[in-house]
PDB file of C-alpha atoms and ligand atoms in Angstrom:
ATOM      1  CA  MET E   1     114.279 117.895  62.804  1.00 47.00           C
ATOM      2  CA  ASN E   2     114.525 114.275  61.635  1.00 55.00           C
ATOM      3  CA  GLU E   3     117.040 113.093  59.004  1.00 51.00           C
ATOM      4  CA  ASP E   4     114.489 113.337  56.179  1.00 52.00           C
ATOM      5  CA  GLN E   5     113.984 117.042  56.819  1.00 56.00           C
ATOM      6  CA  GLN E   6     117.648 118.097  56.771  1.00 61.00           C
ATOM      7  CA  PRO E   7     117.891 120.807  54.090  1.00 65.00           C
ATOM      8  CA  ASN E   8     121.093 119.753  52.275  1.00 78.00           C
ATOM      9  CA  LEU E   9     120.284 116.092  51.788  1.00 87.00           C
ATOM     10  CA  PRO E  10     118.727 114.799  48.543  1.00 87.00           C
ATOM     11  CA  PRO E  11     115.170 113.600  49.160  1.00 89.00           C
ATOM     12  CA  MET E  12     114.533 110.004  50.189  1.00 93.00           C
ATOM     13  CA  GLY E  13     114.092 107.797  47.102  1.00 94.00           C
ATOM     14  CA  ALA E  14     112.696 104.295  46.629  1.00 96.00           C
ATOM     15  CA  GLN E  15     116.122 102.748  47.232  1.00 95.00           C
ATOM     16  CA  ASP E  16     116.548 104.580  50.544  1.00 95.00           C
ATOM     17  CA  PHE E  17     113.207 103.223  51.734  1.00 96.00           C
ATOM     18  CA  SER E  18     114.168  99.740  50.485  1.00 96.00           C
ATOM     19  CA  ALA E  19     117.500  99.885  52.294  1.00 95.00           C
ATOM     20  CA  ALA E  20     115.651 100.651  55.518  1.00 95.00           C
ATOM     21  CA  GLN E  21     112.838  98.189  54.682  1.00 96.00           C
ATOM     22  CA  ASP E  22     110.437 101.106  55.150  1.00 98.00           C
ATOM     23  CA  TRP E  23     107.787  99.565  52.885  1.00 98.00           C
ATOM     24  CA  PRO E  24     105.060 102.232  53.241  1.00 98.00           C
ATOM     25  CA  GLY E  25     107.709 104.809  52.255  1.00 98.00           C
ATOM     26  CA  TYR E  26     108.725 102.621  49.293  1.00 98.00           C
ATOM     27  CA  PHE E  27     105.119 102.150  48.134  1.00 98.00           C
ATOM     28  CA  GLY E  28     104.604 105.920  48.149  1.00 97.00           C
ATOM     29  CA  ALA E  29     107.865 106.521  46.234  1.00 97.00           C
ATOM     30  CA  VAL E  30     107.060 104.096  43.388  1.00 97.00           C
ATOM     31  CA  LEU E  31     103.283 104.534  43.191  1.00 97.00           C
ATOM     32  CA  GLY E  32     102.116 104.763  39.572  1.00 96.00           C
ATOM     33  CA  LYS E  33     105.333 103.396  38.020  1.00 98.00           C
ATOM     34  CA  GLY E  34     105.055 100.936  35.116  1.00 98.00           C
ATOM     35  CA  ALA E  35     105.533  97.181  35.029  1.00 98.00           C
ATOM     36  CA  ARG E  36     109.015  95.670  35.326  1.00 98.00           C
ATOM     37  CA  GLU E  37     110.763  94.709  32.083  1.00 98.00           C
ATOM     38  CA  THR E  38     111.228  91.132  33.230  1.00 99.00           C
ATOM     39  CA  LEU E  39     107.460  90.745  33.653  1.00 99.00           C
ATOM     40  CA  VAL E  40     106.733  92.311  30.269  1.00 98.00           C
ATOM     41  CA  ALA E  41     109.291  90.031  28.578  1.00 98.00           C
ATOM     42  CA  ALA E  42     107.776  86.935  30.189  1.00 98.00           C
ATOM     43  CA  LEU E  43     104.219  87.940  29.238  1.00 98.00           C
ATOM     44  CA  ASP E  44     105.272  88.684  25.670  1.00 98.00           C
ATOM     45  CA  SER E  45     106.864  85.226  25.430  1.00 98.00           C
ATOM     46  CA  PHE E  46     103.671  83.580  26.668  1.00 98.00           C
ATOM     47  CA  ALA E  47     101.646  85.606  24.165  1.00 98.00           C
ATOM     48  CA  ARG E  48     103.940  84.506  21.314  1.00 98.00           C
ATOM     49  CA  GLU E  49     103.336  80.907  22.368  1.00 97.00           C
ATOM     50  CA  GLY E  50      99.557  81.465  22.281  1.00 97.00           C
ATOM     51  CA  LEU E  51      98.956  81.840  26.029  1.00 97.00           C
ATOM     52  CA  ALA E  52      97.428  85.294  26.225  1.00 93.00           C
ATOM     53  CA  GLN E  53      95.910  84.873  29.669  1.00 95.00           C
ATOM     54  CA  GLY E  54      97.183  82.553  32.366  1.00 98.00           C
ATOM     55  CA  PHE E  55      97.521  82.414  36.139  1.00 98.00           C
ATOM     56  CA  ALA E  56     100.367  84.285  37.853  1.00 99.00           C
ATOM     57  CA  VAL E  57     101.636  84.516  41.397  1.00 98.00           C
ATOM     58  CA  ASP E  58     103.109  87.965  42.026  1.00 98.00           C
ATOM     59  CA  LEU E  59     105.394  87.323  44.988  1.00 98.00           C
ATOM     60  CA  ALA E  60     106.031  90.378  47.179  1.00 98.00           C
ATOM     61  CA  ALA E  61     103.885  92.386  44.805  1.00 98.00           C
ATOM     62  CA  GLY E  62     104.288  95.626  46.735  1.00 98.00           C
ATOM     63  CA  GLU E  63     101.927  98.402  45.717  1.00 98.00           C
ATOM     64  CA  GLY E  64     101.117  96.354  42.601  1.00 98.00           C
ATOM     65  CA  ARG E  65     102.815  97.784  39.504  1.00 98.00           C
ATOM     66  CA  ASP E  66     103.234  94.284  38.007  1.00 98.00           C
ATOM     67  CA  THR E  67      99.900  92.964  39.252  1.00 98.00           C
ATOM     68  CA  LEU E  68      98.119  95.823  37.479  1.00 98.00           C
ATOM     69  CA  GLU E  69      99.858  94.930  34.203  1.00 98.00           C
ATOM     70  CA  LEU E  70      98.929  91.272  34.580  1.00 98.00           C
ATOM     71  CA  LEU E  71      95.293  92.217  35.197  1.00 98.00           C
ATOM     72  CA  ARG E  72      95.351  94.655  32.288  1.00 98.00           C
ATOM     73  CA  ARG E  73      96.308  91.712  30.059  1.00 98.00           C
ATOM     74  CA  GLY E  74      93.512  89.571  31.488  1.00 98.00           C
ATOM     75  CA  TRP E  75      95.645  87.268  33.655  1.00 98.00           C
ATOM     76  CA  ARG E  76      94.359  85.860  36.944  1.00 98.00           C
ATOM     77  CA  VAL E  77      96.672  86.897  39.767  1.00 99.00           C
ATOM     78  CA  LEU E  78      97.496  85.897  43.303  1.00 98.00           C
ATOM     79  CA  ALA E  79      99.401  88.892  44.704  1.00 98.00           C
ATOM     80  CA  THR E  80     101.253  88.215  47.955  1.00 98.00           C
ATOM     81  CA  ASP E  81     103.093  90.576  50.245  1.00 98.00           C
ATOM     82  CA  GLY E  82     104.220  90.668  53.849  1.00 98.00           C
ATOM     83  CA  HIS E  83     103.052  94.243  54.391  1.00 98.00           C
ATOM     84  CA  PRO E  84      99.289  94.968  54.657  1.00 92.00           C
ATOM     85  CA  GLU E  85      99.674  98.472  53.229  1.00 97.00           C
ATOM     86  CA  ALA E  86     100.671  97.000  49.847  1.00 97.00           C
ATOM     87  CA  PHE E  87      97.099  96.011  49.161  1.00 97.00           C
ATOM     88  CA  THR E  88      95.545  99.232  50.394  1.00 97.00           C
ATOM     89  CA  HIS E  89      97.464 100.876  47.529  1.00 97.00           C
ATOM     90  CA  LEU E  90      96.619  98.138  45.028  1.00 98.00           C
ATOM     91  CA  TRP E  91      92.890  97.470  45.349  1.00 98.00           C
ATOM     92  CA  PRO E  92      91.607 101.005  44.665  1.00 98.00           C
ATOM     93  CA  ARG E  93      93.578 101.046  41.382  1.00 98.00           C
ATOM     94  CA  VAL E  94      92.125  97.753  40.102  1.00 98.00           C
ATOM     95  CA  PRO E  95      89.418  98.350  37.497  1.00 98.00           C
ATOM     96  CA  GLU E  96      86.024  96.989  38.585  1.00 98.00           C
ATOM     97  CA  ALA E  97      85.945  94.485  35.701  1.00 98.00           C
ATOM     98  CA  SER E  98      89.330  93.035  36.768  1.00 98.00           C
ATOM     99  CA  LYS E  99      88.546  92.617  40.458  1.00 98.00           C
ATOM    100  CA  PRO E 100      87.273  89.012  40.061  1.00 98.00           C
ATOM    101  CA  LEU E 101      90.695  88.101  38.578  1.00 98.00           C
ATOM    102  CA  LEU E 102      92.643  89.191  41.670  1.00 98.00           C
ATOM    103  CA  THR E 103      93.266  87.529  45.013  1.00 98.00           C
ATOM    104  CA  THR E 104      95.587  89.118  47.569  1.00 98.00           C
ATOM    105  CA  LEU E 105      97.351  87.319  50.374  1.00 98.00           C
ATOM    106  CA  GLU E 106      99.192  88.969  53.237  1.00 98.00           C
ATOM    107  CA  ALA E 107     101.974  86.524  54.114  1.00 98.00           C
ATOM    108  CA  THR E 108     105.666  86.569  54.884  1.00 98.00           C
ATOM    109  CA  PHE E 109     108.062  84.695  52.613  1.00 98.00           C
ATOM    110  CA  ALA E 110     108.328  82.020  55.298  1.00 97.00           C
ATOM    111  CA  GLU E 111     104.546  81.544  55.350  1.00 97.00           C
ATOM    112  CA  THR E 112     103.718  81.882  51.659  1.00 97.00           C
ATOM    113  CA  GLN E 113     102.327  78.753  50.034  1.00 95.00           C
ATOM    114  CA  VAL E 114     102.657  79.013  46.273  1.00 98.00           C
ATOM    115  CA  PRO E 115      99.883  77.403  44.196  1.00 98.00           C
ATOM    116  CA  GLU E 116     100.536  75.881  40.778  1.00 98.00           C
ATOM    117  CA  CYS E 117     100.929  78.683  38.259  1.00 98.00           C
ATOM    118  CA  ASP E 118     101.990  79.573  34.732  1.00 98.00           C
ATOM    119  CA  LEU E 119     104.152  82.438  35.957  1.00 98.00           C
ATOM    120  CA  LEU E 120     105.948  83.134  39.194  1.00 98.00           C
ATOM    121  CA  ASN E 121     106.815  86.822  39.195  1.00 98.00           C
ATOM    122  CA  ALA E 122     109.248  87.994  41.870  1.00 98.00           C
ATOM    123  CA  SER E 123     110.284  91.548  41.021  1.00 98.00           C
ATOM    124  CA  TYR E 124     112.896  92.938  43.423  1.00 98.00           C
ATOM    125  CA  ALA E 125     111.657  90.440  46.006  1.00 98.00           C
ATOM    126  CA  VAL E 126     114.333  87.777  46.533  1.00 93.00           C
ATOM    127  CA  PRO E 127     116.921  89.977  48.342  1.00 96.00           C
ATOM    128  CA  PHE E 128     114.409  90.768  51.070  1.00 97.00           C
ATOM    129  CA  CYS E 129     113.773  87.144  51.986  1.00 98.00           C
ATOM    130  CA  PRO E 130     115.686  86.268  55.162  1.00 98.00           C
ATOM    131  CA  PRO E 131     118.427  83.820  54.114  1.00 98.00           C
ATOM    132  CA  GLN E 132     117.239  81.109  56.476  1.00 98.00           C
ATOM    133  CA  HIS E 133     113.891  80.993  54.628  1.00 98.00           C
ATOM    134  CA  TYR E 134     115.186  81.311  51.080  1.00 98.00           C
ATOM    135  CA  PRO E 135     115.986  77.659  50.227  1.00 98.00           C
ATOM    136  CA  GLU E 136     112.469  76.571  51.202  1.00 98.00           C
ATOM    137  CA  LEU E 137     110.856  79.526  49.395  1.00 98.00           C
ATOM    138  CA  TRP E 138     112.790  78.702  46.229  1.00 98.00           C
ATOM    139  CA  ARG E 139     111.872  75.014  46.532  1.00 98.00           C
ATOM    140  CA  ARG E 140     108.184  75.972  46.760  1.00 97.00           C
ATOM    141  CA  THR E 141     108.552  78.417  43.877  1.00 96.00           C
ATOM    142  CA  VAL E 142     110.089  75.879  41.535  1.00 98.00           C
ATOM    143  CA  ALA E 143     107.555  73.228  42.495  1.00 98.00           C
ATOM    144  CA  ALA E 144     104.654  75.602  41.777  1.00 98.00           C
ATOM    145  CA  ILE E 145     105.654  76.578  38.233  1.00 98.00           C
ATOM    146  CA  ARG E 146     104.139  74.133  35.755  1.00 98.00           C
ATOM    147  CA  PRO E 147     106.386  72.713  33.012  1.00 98.00           C
ATOM    148  CA  GLY E 148     106.549  75.351  30.279  1.00 98.00           C
ATOM    149  CA  GLY E 149     105.758  78.052  32.844  1.00 98.00           C
ATOM    150  CA  ARG E 150     108.118  80.858  33.727  1.00 98.00           C
ATOM    151  CA  PHE E 151     110.001  82.577  36.532  1.00 98.00           C
ATOM    152  CA  ALA E 152     110.524  86.335  36.132  1.00 99.00           C
ATOM    153  CA  GLY E 153     112.311  88.633  38.527  1.00 98.00           C
ATOM    154  CA  GLN E 154     115.567  89.886  39.974  1.00 98.00           C
ATOM    155  CA  PHE E 155     118.358  88.331  41.980  1.00 98.00           C
ATOM    156  CA  PHE E 156     120.804  90.656  43.725  1.00 98.00           C
ATOM    157  CA  GLY E 157     124.503  89.893  43.422  1.00 98.00           C
ATOM    158  CA  THR E 158     127.087  89.295  46.101  1.00 98.00           C
ATOM    159  CA  ARG E 159     128.970  92.461  45.082  1.00 98.00           C
ATOM    160  CA  ASP E 160     125.890  94.629  45.681  1.00 98.00           C
ATOM    161  CA  SER E 161     126.310  96.988  48.682  1.00 97.00           C
ATOM    162  CA  TRP E 162     123.213  95.580  50.352  1.00 97.00           C
ATOM    163  CA  ALA E 163     124.738  92.094  50.504  1.00 98.00           C
ATOM    164  CA  SER E 164     126.381  93.127  53.785  1.00 96.00           C
ATOM    165  CA  LEU E 165     123.072  94.146  55.411  1.00 95.00           C
ATOM    166  CA  PRO E 166     121.696  91.606  57.861  1.00 95.00           C
ATOM    167  CA  GLY E 167     118.801  89.427  56.733  1.00 96.00           C
ATOM    168  CA  ARG E 168     119.377  89.812  52.971  1.00 97.00           C
ATOM    169  CA  THR E 169     119.629  87.078  50.332  1.00 98.00           C
ATOM    170  CA  HIS E 170     122.163  87.705  47.562  1.00 98.00           C
ATOM    171  CA  HIS E 171     123.599  85.323  44.964  1.00 98.00           C
ATOM    172  CA  SER E 172     126.622  85.167  42.696  1.00 98.00           C
ATOM    173  CA  GLN E 173     125.927  84.599  39.007  1.00 98.00           C
ATOM    174  CA  GLU E 174     127.058  80.989  39.402  1.00 98.00           C
ATOM    175  CA  GLU E 175     124.570  80.511  42.223  1.00 98.00           C
ATOM    176  CA  VAL E 176     121.734  81.984  40.153  1.00 98.00           C
ATOM    177  CA  VAL E 177     122.574  79.637  37.294  1.00 98.00           C
ATOM    178  CA  ARG E 178     122.605  76.713  39.741  1.00 98.00           C
ATOM    179  CA  LEU E 179     119.192  77.741  41.121  1.00 98.00           C
ATOM    180  CA  LEU E 180     117.856  77.751  37.572  1.00 98.00           C
ATOM    181  CA  ALA E 181     118.881  74.176  36.788  1.00 97.00           C
ATOM    182  CA  GLY E 182     115.735  72.715  35.276  1.00 97.00           C
ATOM    183  CA  PHE E 183     114.930  75.983  33.481  1.00 98.00           C
ATOM    184  CA  GLU E 184     115.856  77.349  30.090  1.00 98.00           C
ATOM    185  CA  ILE E 185     117.291  80.797  30.841  1.00 98.00           C
ATOM    186  CA  GLU E 186     115.700  83.245  28.386  1.00 98.00           C
ATOM    187  CA  MET E 187     117.025  86.435  29.970  1.00 98.00           C
ATOM    188  CA  MET E 188     119.939  86.896  32.362  1.00 98.00           C
ATOM    189  CA  ASP E 189     120.877  90.556  32.154  1.00 98.00           C
ATOM    190  CA  GLU E 190     123.506  91.547  34.677  1.00 98.00           C
ATOM    191  CA  GLU E 191     123.500  95.193  35.753  1.00 98.00           C
ATOM    192  CA  GLU E 192     126.452  96.457  37.748  1.00 98.00           C
ATOM    193  CA  MET E 193     126.972 100.130  38.479  1.00 97.00           C
ATOM    194  CA  ASP E 194     127.653 102.799  41.071  1.00 97.00           C
ATOM    195  CA  ASP E 195     125.104 105.439  41.935  1.00 95.00           C
ATOM    196  CA  THR E 196     125.922 109.045  41.124  1.00 92.00           C
ATOM    197  CA  PRO E 197     126.527 111.332  44.133  1.00 85.00           C
ATOM    198  CA  GLU E 198     123.114 113.030  43.685  1.00 87.00           C
ATOM    199  CA  VAL E 199     121.537 109.943  45.212  1.00 92.00           C
ATOM    200  CA  ARG E 200     120.972 110.307  48.919  1.00 94.00           C
ATOM    201  CA  ASN E 201     122.748 107.075  49.922  1.00 92.00           C
ATOM    202  CA  PRO E 202     124.864 106.092  46.882  1.00 94.00           C
ATOM    203  CA  LYS E 203     125.444 102.371  46.615  1.00 96.00           C
ATOM    204  CA  HIS E 204     127.016  99.783  44.361  1.00 97.00           C
ATOM    205  CA  TRP E 205     124.417  97.785  42.443  1.00 98.00           C
ATOM    206  CA  GLN E 206     124.804  94.284  41.121  1.00 98.00           C
ATOM    207  CA  LEU E 207     121.665  92.564  40.009  1.00 98.00           C
ATOM    208  CA  PHE E 208     120.476  89.969  37.541  1.00 98.00           C
ATOM    209  CA  HIS E 209     117.265  90.462  35.589  1.00 98.00           C
ATOM    210  CA  VAL E 210     115.987  86.967  34.893  1.00 98.00           C
ATOM    211  CA  VAL E 211     113.303  85.304  32.819  1.00 99.00           C
ATOM    212  CA  ALA E 212     113.447  81.523  32.724  1.00 98.00           C
ATOM    213  CA  ARG E 213     111.165  78.841  31.303  1.00 98.00           C
ATOM    214  CA  LYS E 214     110.695  75.659  33.277  1.00 98.00           C
ATOM    215  CA  LEU E 215     111.606  72.532  31.308  1.00 98.00           C
TER     216      LEU E 215
HETATM  217  C1  SAM K 301     111.481  96.291  46.812  1.00 53.45           C
HETATM  218  S1  SAM K 301     109.814  95.855  47.148  1.00 53.45           S
HETATM  219  C2  SAM K 301     109.326  95.146  45.596  1.00 53.45           C
HETATM  220  C3  SAM K 301     107.856  95.343  45.345  1.00 53.45           C
HETATM  221  C4  SAM K 301     107.409  95.075  43.903  1.00 53.45           C
HETATM  222  N1  SAM K 301     107.507  93.676  43.563  1.00 53.45           N
HETATM  223  C5  SAM K 301     108.194  95.902  42.927  1.00 53.45           C
HETATM  224  O1  SAM K 301     108.714  95.379  41.952  1.00 53.45           O
HETATM  225  O2  SAM K 301     108.267  97.110  43.131  1.00 53.45           O
HETATM  226  C6  SAM K 301     109.997  94.452  48.205  1.00 53.45           C
HETATM  227  C7  SAM K 301     108.660  93.914  48.701  1.00 53.45           C
HETATM  228  O3  SAM K 301     108.935  92.804  49.550  1.00 53.45           O
HETATM  229  C8  SAM K 301     108.007  92.815  50.615  1.00 53.45           C
HETATM  230  N2  SAM K 301     108.624  92.094  51.727  1.00 53.45           N
HETATM  231  C9  SAM K 301     109.735  92.452  52.413  1.00 53.45           C
HETATM  232  N3  SAM K 301     110.033  91.539  53.361  1.00 53.45           N
HETATM  233  C10 SAM K 301     109.087  90.567  53.239  1.00 53.45           C
HETATM  234  C11 SAM K 301     108.866  89.321  53.907  1.00 53.45           C
HETATM  235  N4  SAM K 301     109.688  88.896  54.877  1.00 53.45           N
HETATM  236  N5  SAM K 301     107.816  88.566  53.502  1.00 53.45           N
HETATM  237  C12 SAM K 301     107.011  88.986  52.497  1.00 53.45           C
HETATM  238  N6  SAM K 301     107.166  90.145  51.829  1.00 53.45           N
HETATM  239  C13 SAM K 301     108.197  90.920  52.195  1.00 53.45           C
HETATM  240  C14 SAM K 301     107.779  94.282  50.926  1.00 53.45           C
HETATM  241  O4  SAM K 301     106.581  94.521  51.618  1.00 53.45           O
HETATM  242  C15 SAM K 301     107.830  94.891  49.524  1.00 53.45           C
HETATM  243  O5  SAM K 301     106.539  94.996  48.973  1.00 53.45           O
END
C-alpha cells in the first residue's frame, strides 16, 4: 500500500502535489477550476482602458485555467510550461475557433524566452523557479512587458512553509516591492494563514497576489 492509499489520511490535494512537484497529479486535482483572480483583475483593467483583446504570455500555465479565460476573452496567448502533460490537458479544452489564438511552448524557466506582450501572467509560478534562474527570468519578464502592460500573479513569502524546501524562490514583501520598481502596483493582497488540520499536509501560507502596470 503506498502513502496515498492509507485509509486514515485525507486525500491528496493540489497543494500536496505542488509540494512534491508532482505536476501530473496537480493538473488532475485542479482540472476545470476557474481563472485566477489576479488574471481577471488585470483583464478587467485592460478592458476599462479600451484594450479588450491583447497578447498575453501565460508563464507556467499548467493545465490552462488562465489560458482558457484569456482565449475566451479573445486574447492571443503564448502558454509556456516545463511539463509536457500541461498541454495535453489544455488543447482538447480549447474551442476550435480559439485554436489559432494559442501557441504552446514546453520550456523550463531557465530556457523560456519571453516575447513582447501586453500581459505577463504568472499564476502560482514564481515559487517553483529554481532560485539560481529567478533573477534572469524576472529580468526577461520585465523587459518583455510593454509600457502600460501588466504583470499578474503570485509571489510566495519568506514565512511560507515551502520557503525551506530546496529549489524554491520566495520573497519578503519588501523584496516584491523592490522587484516591482518601474511598475505601478494596482493590487498587492497579502494572504497569510495556517491550514486547518483536515488538510493532508497542513502548512503555513504567506503569499502576495499582485497586479502591476508597467510605467
Ligand atoms: C502550481 S502550478 C501553477 C499552474 C497554473 N499557472 C495555475 O495557476 O494553476 C506550477 C506550474 O509550474 C510548472 N513548473 C514547475 N517547475 C518548472 C520549471 N522549472 N520550468 C517551467 N515550468 C515549471 C509546473 O509544470 C506547473 O504547471
